[in-house]
XYZ file of C-alpha atoms in Angstrom:
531
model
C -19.753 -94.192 29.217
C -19.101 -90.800 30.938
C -17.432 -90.724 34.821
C -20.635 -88.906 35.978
C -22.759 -91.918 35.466
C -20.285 -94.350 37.089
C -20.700 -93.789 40.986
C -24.019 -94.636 40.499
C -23.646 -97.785 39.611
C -24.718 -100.401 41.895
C -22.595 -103.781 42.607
C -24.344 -105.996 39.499
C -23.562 -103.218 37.379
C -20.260 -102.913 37.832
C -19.105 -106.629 37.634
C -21.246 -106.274 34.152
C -18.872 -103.230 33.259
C -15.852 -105.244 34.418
C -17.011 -108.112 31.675
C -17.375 -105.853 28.984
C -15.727 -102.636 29.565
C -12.252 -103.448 31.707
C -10.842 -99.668 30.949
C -13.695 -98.218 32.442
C -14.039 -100.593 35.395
C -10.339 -99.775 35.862
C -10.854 -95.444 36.008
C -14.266 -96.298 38.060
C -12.563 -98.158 40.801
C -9.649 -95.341 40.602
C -12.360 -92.296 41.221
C -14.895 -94.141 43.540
C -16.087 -91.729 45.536
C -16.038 -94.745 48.426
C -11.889 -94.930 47.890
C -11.746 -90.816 47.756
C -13.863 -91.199 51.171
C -11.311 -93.445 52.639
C -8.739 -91.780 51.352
C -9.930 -88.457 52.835
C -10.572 -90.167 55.985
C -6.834 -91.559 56.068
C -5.948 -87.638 55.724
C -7.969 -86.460 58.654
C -6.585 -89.320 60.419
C -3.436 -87.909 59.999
C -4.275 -84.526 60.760
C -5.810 -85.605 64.402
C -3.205 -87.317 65.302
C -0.543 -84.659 64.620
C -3.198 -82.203 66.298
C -3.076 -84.795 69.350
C 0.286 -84.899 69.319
C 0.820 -81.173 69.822
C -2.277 -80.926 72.282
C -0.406 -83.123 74.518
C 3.178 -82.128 74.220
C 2.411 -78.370 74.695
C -1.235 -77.928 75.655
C -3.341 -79.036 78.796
C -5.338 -82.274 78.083
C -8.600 -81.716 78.152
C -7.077 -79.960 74.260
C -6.156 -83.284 73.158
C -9.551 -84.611 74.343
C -11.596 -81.693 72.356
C -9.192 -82.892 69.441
C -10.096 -86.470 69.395
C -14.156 -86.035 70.301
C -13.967 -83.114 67.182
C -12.236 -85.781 64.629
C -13.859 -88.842 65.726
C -17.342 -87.653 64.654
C -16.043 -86.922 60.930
C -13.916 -90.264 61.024
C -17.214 -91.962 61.899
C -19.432 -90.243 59.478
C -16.884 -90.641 56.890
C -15.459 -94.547 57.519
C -18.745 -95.922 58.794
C -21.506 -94.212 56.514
C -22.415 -92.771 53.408
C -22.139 -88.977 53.419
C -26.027 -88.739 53.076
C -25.695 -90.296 56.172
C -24.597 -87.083 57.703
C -28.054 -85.623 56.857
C -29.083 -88.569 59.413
C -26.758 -87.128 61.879
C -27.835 -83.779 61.730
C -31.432 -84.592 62.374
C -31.234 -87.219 64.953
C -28.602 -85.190 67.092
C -28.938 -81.542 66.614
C -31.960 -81.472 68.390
C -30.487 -82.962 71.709
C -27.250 -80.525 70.887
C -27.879 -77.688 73.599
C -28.639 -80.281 76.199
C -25.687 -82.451 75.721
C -23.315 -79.489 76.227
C -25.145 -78.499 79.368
C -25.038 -82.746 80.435
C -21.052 -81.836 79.213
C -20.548 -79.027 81.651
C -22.555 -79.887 83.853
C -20.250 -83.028 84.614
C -16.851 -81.573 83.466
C -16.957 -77.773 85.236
C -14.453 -77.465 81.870
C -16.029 -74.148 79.657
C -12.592 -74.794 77.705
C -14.087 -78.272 77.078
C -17.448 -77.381 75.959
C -15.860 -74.254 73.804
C -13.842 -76.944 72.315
C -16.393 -79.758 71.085
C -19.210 -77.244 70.211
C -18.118 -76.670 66.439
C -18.182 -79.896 65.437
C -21.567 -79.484 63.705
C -19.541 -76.810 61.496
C -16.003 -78.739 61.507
C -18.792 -81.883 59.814
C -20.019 -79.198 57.142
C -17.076 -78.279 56.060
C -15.402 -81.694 55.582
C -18.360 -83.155 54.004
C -18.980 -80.337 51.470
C -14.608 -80.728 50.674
C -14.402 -84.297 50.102
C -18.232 -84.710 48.164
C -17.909 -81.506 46.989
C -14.559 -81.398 45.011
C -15.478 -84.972 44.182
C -18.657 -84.221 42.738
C -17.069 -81.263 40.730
C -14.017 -82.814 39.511
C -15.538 -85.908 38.426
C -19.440 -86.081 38.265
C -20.612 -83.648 36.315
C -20.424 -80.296 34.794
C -21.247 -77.245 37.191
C -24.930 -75.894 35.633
C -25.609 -72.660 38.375
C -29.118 -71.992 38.445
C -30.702 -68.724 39.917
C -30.961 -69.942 43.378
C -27.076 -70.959 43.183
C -26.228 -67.241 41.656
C -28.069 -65.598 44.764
C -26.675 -67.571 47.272
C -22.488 -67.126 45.854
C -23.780 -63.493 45.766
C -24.909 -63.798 49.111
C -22.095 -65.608 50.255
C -19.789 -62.838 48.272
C -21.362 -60.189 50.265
C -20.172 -61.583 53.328
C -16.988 -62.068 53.010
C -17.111 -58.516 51.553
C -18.271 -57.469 55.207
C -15.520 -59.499 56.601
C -12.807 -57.419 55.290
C -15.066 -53.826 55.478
C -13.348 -52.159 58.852
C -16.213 -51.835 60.747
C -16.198 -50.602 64.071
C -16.958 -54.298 65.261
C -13.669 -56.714 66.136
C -12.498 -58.846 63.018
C -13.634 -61.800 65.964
C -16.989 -60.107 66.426
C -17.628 -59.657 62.379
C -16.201 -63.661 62.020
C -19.048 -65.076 64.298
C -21.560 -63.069 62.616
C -20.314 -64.486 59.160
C -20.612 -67.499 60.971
C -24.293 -67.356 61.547
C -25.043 -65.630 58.437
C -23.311 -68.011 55.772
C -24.402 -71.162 57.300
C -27.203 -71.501 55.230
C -25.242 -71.448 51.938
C -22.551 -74.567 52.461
C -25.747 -76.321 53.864
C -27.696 -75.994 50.718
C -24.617 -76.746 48.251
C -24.407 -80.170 50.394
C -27.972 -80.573 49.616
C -26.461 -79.793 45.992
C -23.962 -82.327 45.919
C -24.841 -85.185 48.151
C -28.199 -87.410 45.973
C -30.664 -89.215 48.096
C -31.876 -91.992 45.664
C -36.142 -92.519 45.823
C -35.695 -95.694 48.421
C -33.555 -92.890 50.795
C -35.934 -90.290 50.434
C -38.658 -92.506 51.779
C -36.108 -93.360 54.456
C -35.906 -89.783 55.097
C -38.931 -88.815 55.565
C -39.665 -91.999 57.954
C -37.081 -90.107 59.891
C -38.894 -87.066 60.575
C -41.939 -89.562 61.408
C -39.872 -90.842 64.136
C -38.684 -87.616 65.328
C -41.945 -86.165 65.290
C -43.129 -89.419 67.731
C -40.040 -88.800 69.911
C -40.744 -84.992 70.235
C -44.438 -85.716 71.249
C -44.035 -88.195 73.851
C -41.102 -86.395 75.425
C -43.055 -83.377 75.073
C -45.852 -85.217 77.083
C -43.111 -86.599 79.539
C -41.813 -82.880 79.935
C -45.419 -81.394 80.865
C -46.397 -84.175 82.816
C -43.882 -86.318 84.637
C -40.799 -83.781 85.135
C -39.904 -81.079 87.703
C -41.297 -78.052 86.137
C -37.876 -76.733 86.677
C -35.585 -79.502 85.274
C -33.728 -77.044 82.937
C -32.269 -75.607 86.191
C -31.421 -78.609 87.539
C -29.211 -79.861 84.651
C -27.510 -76.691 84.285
C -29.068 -74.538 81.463
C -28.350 -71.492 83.565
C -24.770 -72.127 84.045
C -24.785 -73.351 80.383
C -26.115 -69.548 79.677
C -24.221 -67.610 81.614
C -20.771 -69.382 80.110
C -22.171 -68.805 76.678
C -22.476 -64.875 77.559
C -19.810 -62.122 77.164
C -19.939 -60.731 80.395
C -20.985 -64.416 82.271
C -24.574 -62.923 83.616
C -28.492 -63.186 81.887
C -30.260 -60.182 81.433
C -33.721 -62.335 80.025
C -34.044 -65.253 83.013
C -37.528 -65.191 84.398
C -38.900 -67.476 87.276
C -37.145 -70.661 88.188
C -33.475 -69.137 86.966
C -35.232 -70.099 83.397
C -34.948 -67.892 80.376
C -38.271 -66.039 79.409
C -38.634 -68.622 76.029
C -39.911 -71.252 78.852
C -42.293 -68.972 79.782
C -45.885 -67.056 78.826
C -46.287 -63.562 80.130
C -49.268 -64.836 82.099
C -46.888 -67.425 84.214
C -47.885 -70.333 81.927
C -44.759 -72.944 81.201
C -43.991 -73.746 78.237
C -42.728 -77.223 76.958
C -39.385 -77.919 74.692
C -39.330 -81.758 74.667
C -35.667 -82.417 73.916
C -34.763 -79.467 72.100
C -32.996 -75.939 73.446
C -36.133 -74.451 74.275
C -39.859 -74.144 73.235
C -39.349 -72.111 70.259
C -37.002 -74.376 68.676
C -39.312 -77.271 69.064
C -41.987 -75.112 67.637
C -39.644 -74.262 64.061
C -39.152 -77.894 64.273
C -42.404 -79.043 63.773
C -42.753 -77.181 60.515
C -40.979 -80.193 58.941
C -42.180 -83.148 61.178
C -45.725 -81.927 61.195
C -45.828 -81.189 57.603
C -44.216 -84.635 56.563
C -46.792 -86.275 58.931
C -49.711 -84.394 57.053
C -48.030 -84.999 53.655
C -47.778 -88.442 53.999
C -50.954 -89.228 55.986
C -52.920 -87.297 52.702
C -50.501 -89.080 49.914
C -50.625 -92.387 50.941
C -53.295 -95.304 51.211
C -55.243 -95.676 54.064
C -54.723 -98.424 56.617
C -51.544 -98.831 55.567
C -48.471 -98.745 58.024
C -47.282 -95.523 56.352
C -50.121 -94.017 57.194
C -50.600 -95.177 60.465
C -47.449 -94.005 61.531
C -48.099 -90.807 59.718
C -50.629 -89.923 61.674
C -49.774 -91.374 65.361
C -46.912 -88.856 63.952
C -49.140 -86.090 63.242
C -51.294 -86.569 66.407
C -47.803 -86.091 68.751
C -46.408 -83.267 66.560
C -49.703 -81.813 67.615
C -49.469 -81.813 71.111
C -45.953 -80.728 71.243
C -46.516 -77.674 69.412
C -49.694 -76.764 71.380
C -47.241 -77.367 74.287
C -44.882 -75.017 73.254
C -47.798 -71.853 73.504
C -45.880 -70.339 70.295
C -48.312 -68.138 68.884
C -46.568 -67.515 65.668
C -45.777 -71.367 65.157
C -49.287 -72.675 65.654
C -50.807 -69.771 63.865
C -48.256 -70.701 60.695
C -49.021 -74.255 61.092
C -52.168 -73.718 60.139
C -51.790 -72.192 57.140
C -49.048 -74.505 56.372
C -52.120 -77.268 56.524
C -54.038 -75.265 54.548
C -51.324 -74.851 51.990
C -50.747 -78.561 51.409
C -54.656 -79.114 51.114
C -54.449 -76.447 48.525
C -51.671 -78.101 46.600
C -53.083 -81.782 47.013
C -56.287 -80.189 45.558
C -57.978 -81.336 48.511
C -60.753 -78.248 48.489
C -63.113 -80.193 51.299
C -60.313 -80.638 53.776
C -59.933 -76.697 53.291
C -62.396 -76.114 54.560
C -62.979 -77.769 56.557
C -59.409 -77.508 58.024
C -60.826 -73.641 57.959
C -63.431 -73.898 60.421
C -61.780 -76.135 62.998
C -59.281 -73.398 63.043
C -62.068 -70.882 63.711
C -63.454 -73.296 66.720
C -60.392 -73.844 67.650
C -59.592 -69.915 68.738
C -63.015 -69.612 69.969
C -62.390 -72.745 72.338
C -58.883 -71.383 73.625
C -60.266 -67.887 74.221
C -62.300 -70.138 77.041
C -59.602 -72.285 78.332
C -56.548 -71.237 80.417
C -54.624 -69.192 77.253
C -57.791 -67.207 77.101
C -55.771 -64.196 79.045
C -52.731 -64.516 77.260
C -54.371 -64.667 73.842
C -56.421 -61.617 74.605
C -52.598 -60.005 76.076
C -51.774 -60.621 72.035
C -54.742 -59.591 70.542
C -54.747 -56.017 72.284
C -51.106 -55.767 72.645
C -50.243 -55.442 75.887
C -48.350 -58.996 76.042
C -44.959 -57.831 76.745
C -43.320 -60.089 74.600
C -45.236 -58.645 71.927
C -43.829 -54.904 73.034
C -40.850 -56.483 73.377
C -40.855 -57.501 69.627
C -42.027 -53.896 68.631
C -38.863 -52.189 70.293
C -36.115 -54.491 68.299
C -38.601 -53.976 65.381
C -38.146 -50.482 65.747
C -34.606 -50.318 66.729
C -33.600 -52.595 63.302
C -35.750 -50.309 61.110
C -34.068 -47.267 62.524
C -30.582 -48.803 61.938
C -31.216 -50.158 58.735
C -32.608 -46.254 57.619
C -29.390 -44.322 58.899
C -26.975 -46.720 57.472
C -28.549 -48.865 54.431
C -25.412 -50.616 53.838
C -25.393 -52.216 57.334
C -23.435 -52.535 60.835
C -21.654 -55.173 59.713
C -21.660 -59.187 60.854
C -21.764 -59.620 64.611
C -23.926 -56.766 65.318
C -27.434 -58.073 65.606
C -28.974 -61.291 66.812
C -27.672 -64.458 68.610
C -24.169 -63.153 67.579
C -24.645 -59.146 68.772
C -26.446 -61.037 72.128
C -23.064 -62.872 72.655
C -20.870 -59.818 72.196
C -22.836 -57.145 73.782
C -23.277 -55.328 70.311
C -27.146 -56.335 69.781
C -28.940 -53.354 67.957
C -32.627 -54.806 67.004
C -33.632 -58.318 66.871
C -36.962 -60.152 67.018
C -37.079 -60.972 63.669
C -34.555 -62.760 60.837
C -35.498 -60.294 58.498
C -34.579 -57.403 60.474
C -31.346 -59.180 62.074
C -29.936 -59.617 58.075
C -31.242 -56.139 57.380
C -28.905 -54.422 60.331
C -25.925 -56.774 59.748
C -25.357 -56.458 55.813
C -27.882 -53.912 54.817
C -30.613 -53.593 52.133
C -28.888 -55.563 49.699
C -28.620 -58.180 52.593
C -31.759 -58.549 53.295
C -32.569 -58.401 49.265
C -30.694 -61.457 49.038
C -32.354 -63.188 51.840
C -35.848 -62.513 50.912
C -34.863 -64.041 47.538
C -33.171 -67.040 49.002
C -36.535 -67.639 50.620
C -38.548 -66.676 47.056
C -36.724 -69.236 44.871
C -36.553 -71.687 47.153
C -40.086 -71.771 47.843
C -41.067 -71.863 44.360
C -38.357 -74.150 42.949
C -39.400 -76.803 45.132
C -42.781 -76.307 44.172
C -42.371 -76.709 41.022
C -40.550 -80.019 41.466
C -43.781 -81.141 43.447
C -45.955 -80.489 40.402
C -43.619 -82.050 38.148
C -42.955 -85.385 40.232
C -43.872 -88.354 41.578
C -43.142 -90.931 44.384
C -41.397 -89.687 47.349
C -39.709 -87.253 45.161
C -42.857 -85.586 44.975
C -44.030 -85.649 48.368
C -40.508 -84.528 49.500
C -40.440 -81.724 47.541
C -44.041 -80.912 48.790
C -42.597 -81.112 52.627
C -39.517 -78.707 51.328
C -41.414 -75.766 49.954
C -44.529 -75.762 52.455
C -42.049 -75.676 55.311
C -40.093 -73.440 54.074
C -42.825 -71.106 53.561
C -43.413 -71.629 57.009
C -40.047 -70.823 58.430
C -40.152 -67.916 56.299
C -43.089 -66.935 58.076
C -41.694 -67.488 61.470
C -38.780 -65.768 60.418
C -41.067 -62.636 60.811
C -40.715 -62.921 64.909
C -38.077 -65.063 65.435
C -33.940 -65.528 64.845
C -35.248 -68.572 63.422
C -31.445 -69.938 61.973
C -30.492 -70.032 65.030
C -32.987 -73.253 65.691
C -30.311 -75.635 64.476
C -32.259 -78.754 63.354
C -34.688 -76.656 60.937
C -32.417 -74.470 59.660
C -29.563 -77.195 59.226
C -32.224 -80.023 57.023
C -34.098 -77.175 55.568
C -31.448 -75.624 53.653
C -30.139 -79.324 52.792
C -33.620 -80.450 51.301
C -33.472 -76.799 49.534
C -30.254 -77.961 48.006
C -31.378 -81.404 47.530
C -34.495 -79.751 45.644
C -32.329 -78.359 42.853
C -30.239 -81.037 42.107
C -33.199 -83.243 41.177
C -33.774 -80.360 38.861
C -30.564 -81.305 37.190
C -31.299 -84.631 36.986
C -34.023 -86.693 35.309
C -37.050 -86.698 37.281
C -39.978 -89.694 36.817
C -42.498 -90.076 34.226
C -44.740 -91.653 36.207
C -48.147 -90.532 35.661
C -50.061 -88.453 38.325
C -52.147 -90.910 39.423
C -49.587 -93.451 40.289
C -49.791 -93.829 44.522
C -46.994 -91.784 46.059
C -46.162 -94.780 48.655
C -45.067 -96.842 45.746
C -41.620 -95.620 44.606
C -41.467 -95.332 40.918
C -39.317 -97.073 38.526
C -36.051 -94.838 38.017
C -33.246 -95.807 35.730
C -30.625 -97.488 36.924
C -27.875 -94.577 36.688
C -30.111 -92.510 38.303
C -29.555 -94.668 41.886
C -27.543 -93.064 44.838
């Protein structure tokens, strides 16, 4: 019995094993990835409390409190759950992330405080992908690098090629840029690494059910019961302006609020509890495409599908709330997409002309000014989208192999170095060039049709996650179009991780259930084949 089958053993297994096979027990118990956790855990332990130490012999405290808050989340993540679990913490907590560093600063006053605890997201990455990772490679299985793997090393190669390149940019500038850029990559290699059994991927997609609920009815809460200008209140301004180089906001429109909260015709827009409307908008491109996945996969008048679509119904509002023309216009065809896949040719069309009534109606209603604004351009957000259009396609002609990282995007915005924008395609295109952007439209190509193909050749909630993987992603890629849309931390953090998760089901054995076998009923898997 190989190593790589071992750690998947469950607990009835392995006192079986014990019976028959006390050698193999023995070197099972020795490279448990549970003991390696623990064992990594003691190690960090270590590590924060040297780091303490120091912070409070020769540093002010509030650097031995940024030490402890930054180690405490991977000592919980690590001691307490299962690193899949971390996937849980990403999707339950990055989207209240912005808001609990303005809550942060808001209390403290301390910038040095906030500066401090804000990587933790990355500090998380990093561990997880070290300890699972070199686990997973040393004594799992053999490495078997597939095309989407090849593109993103490449990728990842050509960064840290840029890195080194002496551009005109500080090496500080060019290592925030890398920052943003490479994300992406140790995100889907921990969707590589980490397996999410059948029972956990119907767990996980009950998750975005609950966040979609949660974003609707705060959503609801936010249009409805708040101060219109409760952002100000808390401290997203101040929250801003300590985020910028030179401390002052170029883009705040009325209220001290940035333009994102706002139409061009004066209309507010609604963000629920994420950083602002856009983000909730990206965001619904999973939750609202789980809630349609599951509510067209699964029985009727069961409590699956009820909750799918009381899901569906809030996802709904909140995007409508969030008067993202881009993000409603993409979720339609993302509805249309799944119908398409699920072979569901009525709901087409008739998914079709409720989208046609649907623009009629609006033209009517009080978007009717702001739609026609779009339609004719003269929305100023739409000119605004032109002139960092323009700018990026005039950079990316006179130098082809790029500005380097840092230059464009959230990153150039928080240096002062921004040349073009308004669109991920154009931001990768003016930091690393045309082979950049190459590899990004790729990474978006594969990843799209990898996990379709695992939805055709599926079944169970392997199937319908796969289906939620590739039709969001095809909408994000969409929305990439107008929008720096990895910058939206919850769907480009679980995006890329599902992406991940996508090919290593590929490497594994997938069901052999037959199609017709109802997708709310996990099917049987072998036992080795368990997280």
């Amino acid at each position: 019995m190989r190593l790589s089958t071992m750690w998947k053993f469950r607990d009835r297994e392995f006192v079986a094993m014990q019976t028959s096979h006390p050698e193999q027990a023995r070197q099972a118990t020795l490279y448990n990835p549970q003991f390696l956790r623990l064992l990594g855990c003691f190690g960090l332990f270590i590590v924060h409390l040297l780091l303490s130490l120091l912070a409070i012999l020769g540093a002010p405290l509030v650097s031995a409190a940024a030490f402890v808050a930054l180690w405490a989340v991977i000592l919980l993540c690590f001691l307490v759950v299962r690193p899949r679990r971390v996937l849980y913490v990403f999707i339950f907590l990055l989207p209240l992330y912005q808001w609990s560093m303005v809550a942060l600063l808001k209390l403290t006053g301390s910038t040095m405080l906030v500066s401090a605890i804000q990587p933790w997201k990355e500090v998380l990455i990093f561990a997880t992908l070290g300890l699972v990772g070199g686990y997973h490679l040393l004594f799992v299985q053999r490495v078997r690098l597939k095309l989407l793997d090849l593109l993103m090393l490449g990728y990842l190669a050509l960064n840290l090629l840029y890195i080194v390149i002496p551009f005109a940019t500080s090496p500080v500038t060019r290592l925030y840029g890398f920052r943003s850029l490479v994300l992406l990559v140790f995100l889907y290699f921990l969707g590589r690494v980490v397996p999410l059994a059948p029972i956990r991927q119907k767990q996980l997609i009950n998750a975005f059910l609950l966040l979609g609920i949660g974003t609707g009815i705060f959503a609801l809460v936010d249009r409805f019961l708040l101060p219109i200008d409760w952002p100000t209140r808390l401290g997203f301004y101040d929250y801003l302006a300590s985020e910028s180089a030179s401390g002052s906001i170029g883009f705040i429109g009325p209220m001290n609020m940035p333009w994102t909260f706002w139409t061009s015709t004066g209309m507010r827009r609604t963000s629920s509890f994420f950083a602002n409307p856009l983000d909730m908008a990206a965001s619904v491109h999973l939750m609202g495409v789980a809630a349609l996945v599951v509510m067209l996969m699964t029985r009727r008048r069961t409590r699956w599908h009820l909750l799918a679509k009381v899901a569906f119904g809030l996802t709904l509002i909140a995007l409508l709330f969030s008067i993202s023309r881009t993000s409603i216009v993409t979720f339609a065809l993302e509805t249309m997409l799944v119908a398409f896949l699920l072979r569901r040719h009525q709901l087409l069309l008739l998914i079709i002309l409720m989208a046609m009534v649907g623009f009629v109606a609006a033209l009517f209603s009080p978007l009717g000014a702001f739609i026609l604004e779009t339609i004719t351009l003269r929305n100023s957000s739409m000119l605004g989208h032109f002139e960092g259009w323009e700018d990026g396609f005039l950079s990316i002609l006179q130098t082809p192999w790029g500005l380097g990282p840092g230059t464009s995007g959230h990153a150039g915005a928080r240096s002062g170095l921004q040349v073009g924008g308004e669109s991920q395609y154009v931001i990768t295109g003016v930091q690393l060039g045309v082979m950049g952007l190459f590899f990004y439209v790729m990474l978006q190509v594969v990843a799209i049709r990898d996990s379709i193909r695992l939805f055709r050749r599926s079944a169970g909630p392997t199937q319908m996650l796969a289906l939620i993987t590739g039709v969001s992603r095809v909408g994000l890629a969409i929305v990439g179009l107008t929008a720096n849309n990895e910058i939206y931390l919850f769907s480009a953090y679980v995006s890329w991780w599902l992406v991940g998760w996508v090919h290593q089901r590929h490497d594994t054995d997938l069901t052999n259930a037959p199609p017709n076998v109802p997708p709310d009923v996990p099917a049987t898997v072998p036992s080795n084949a368990a997280a």
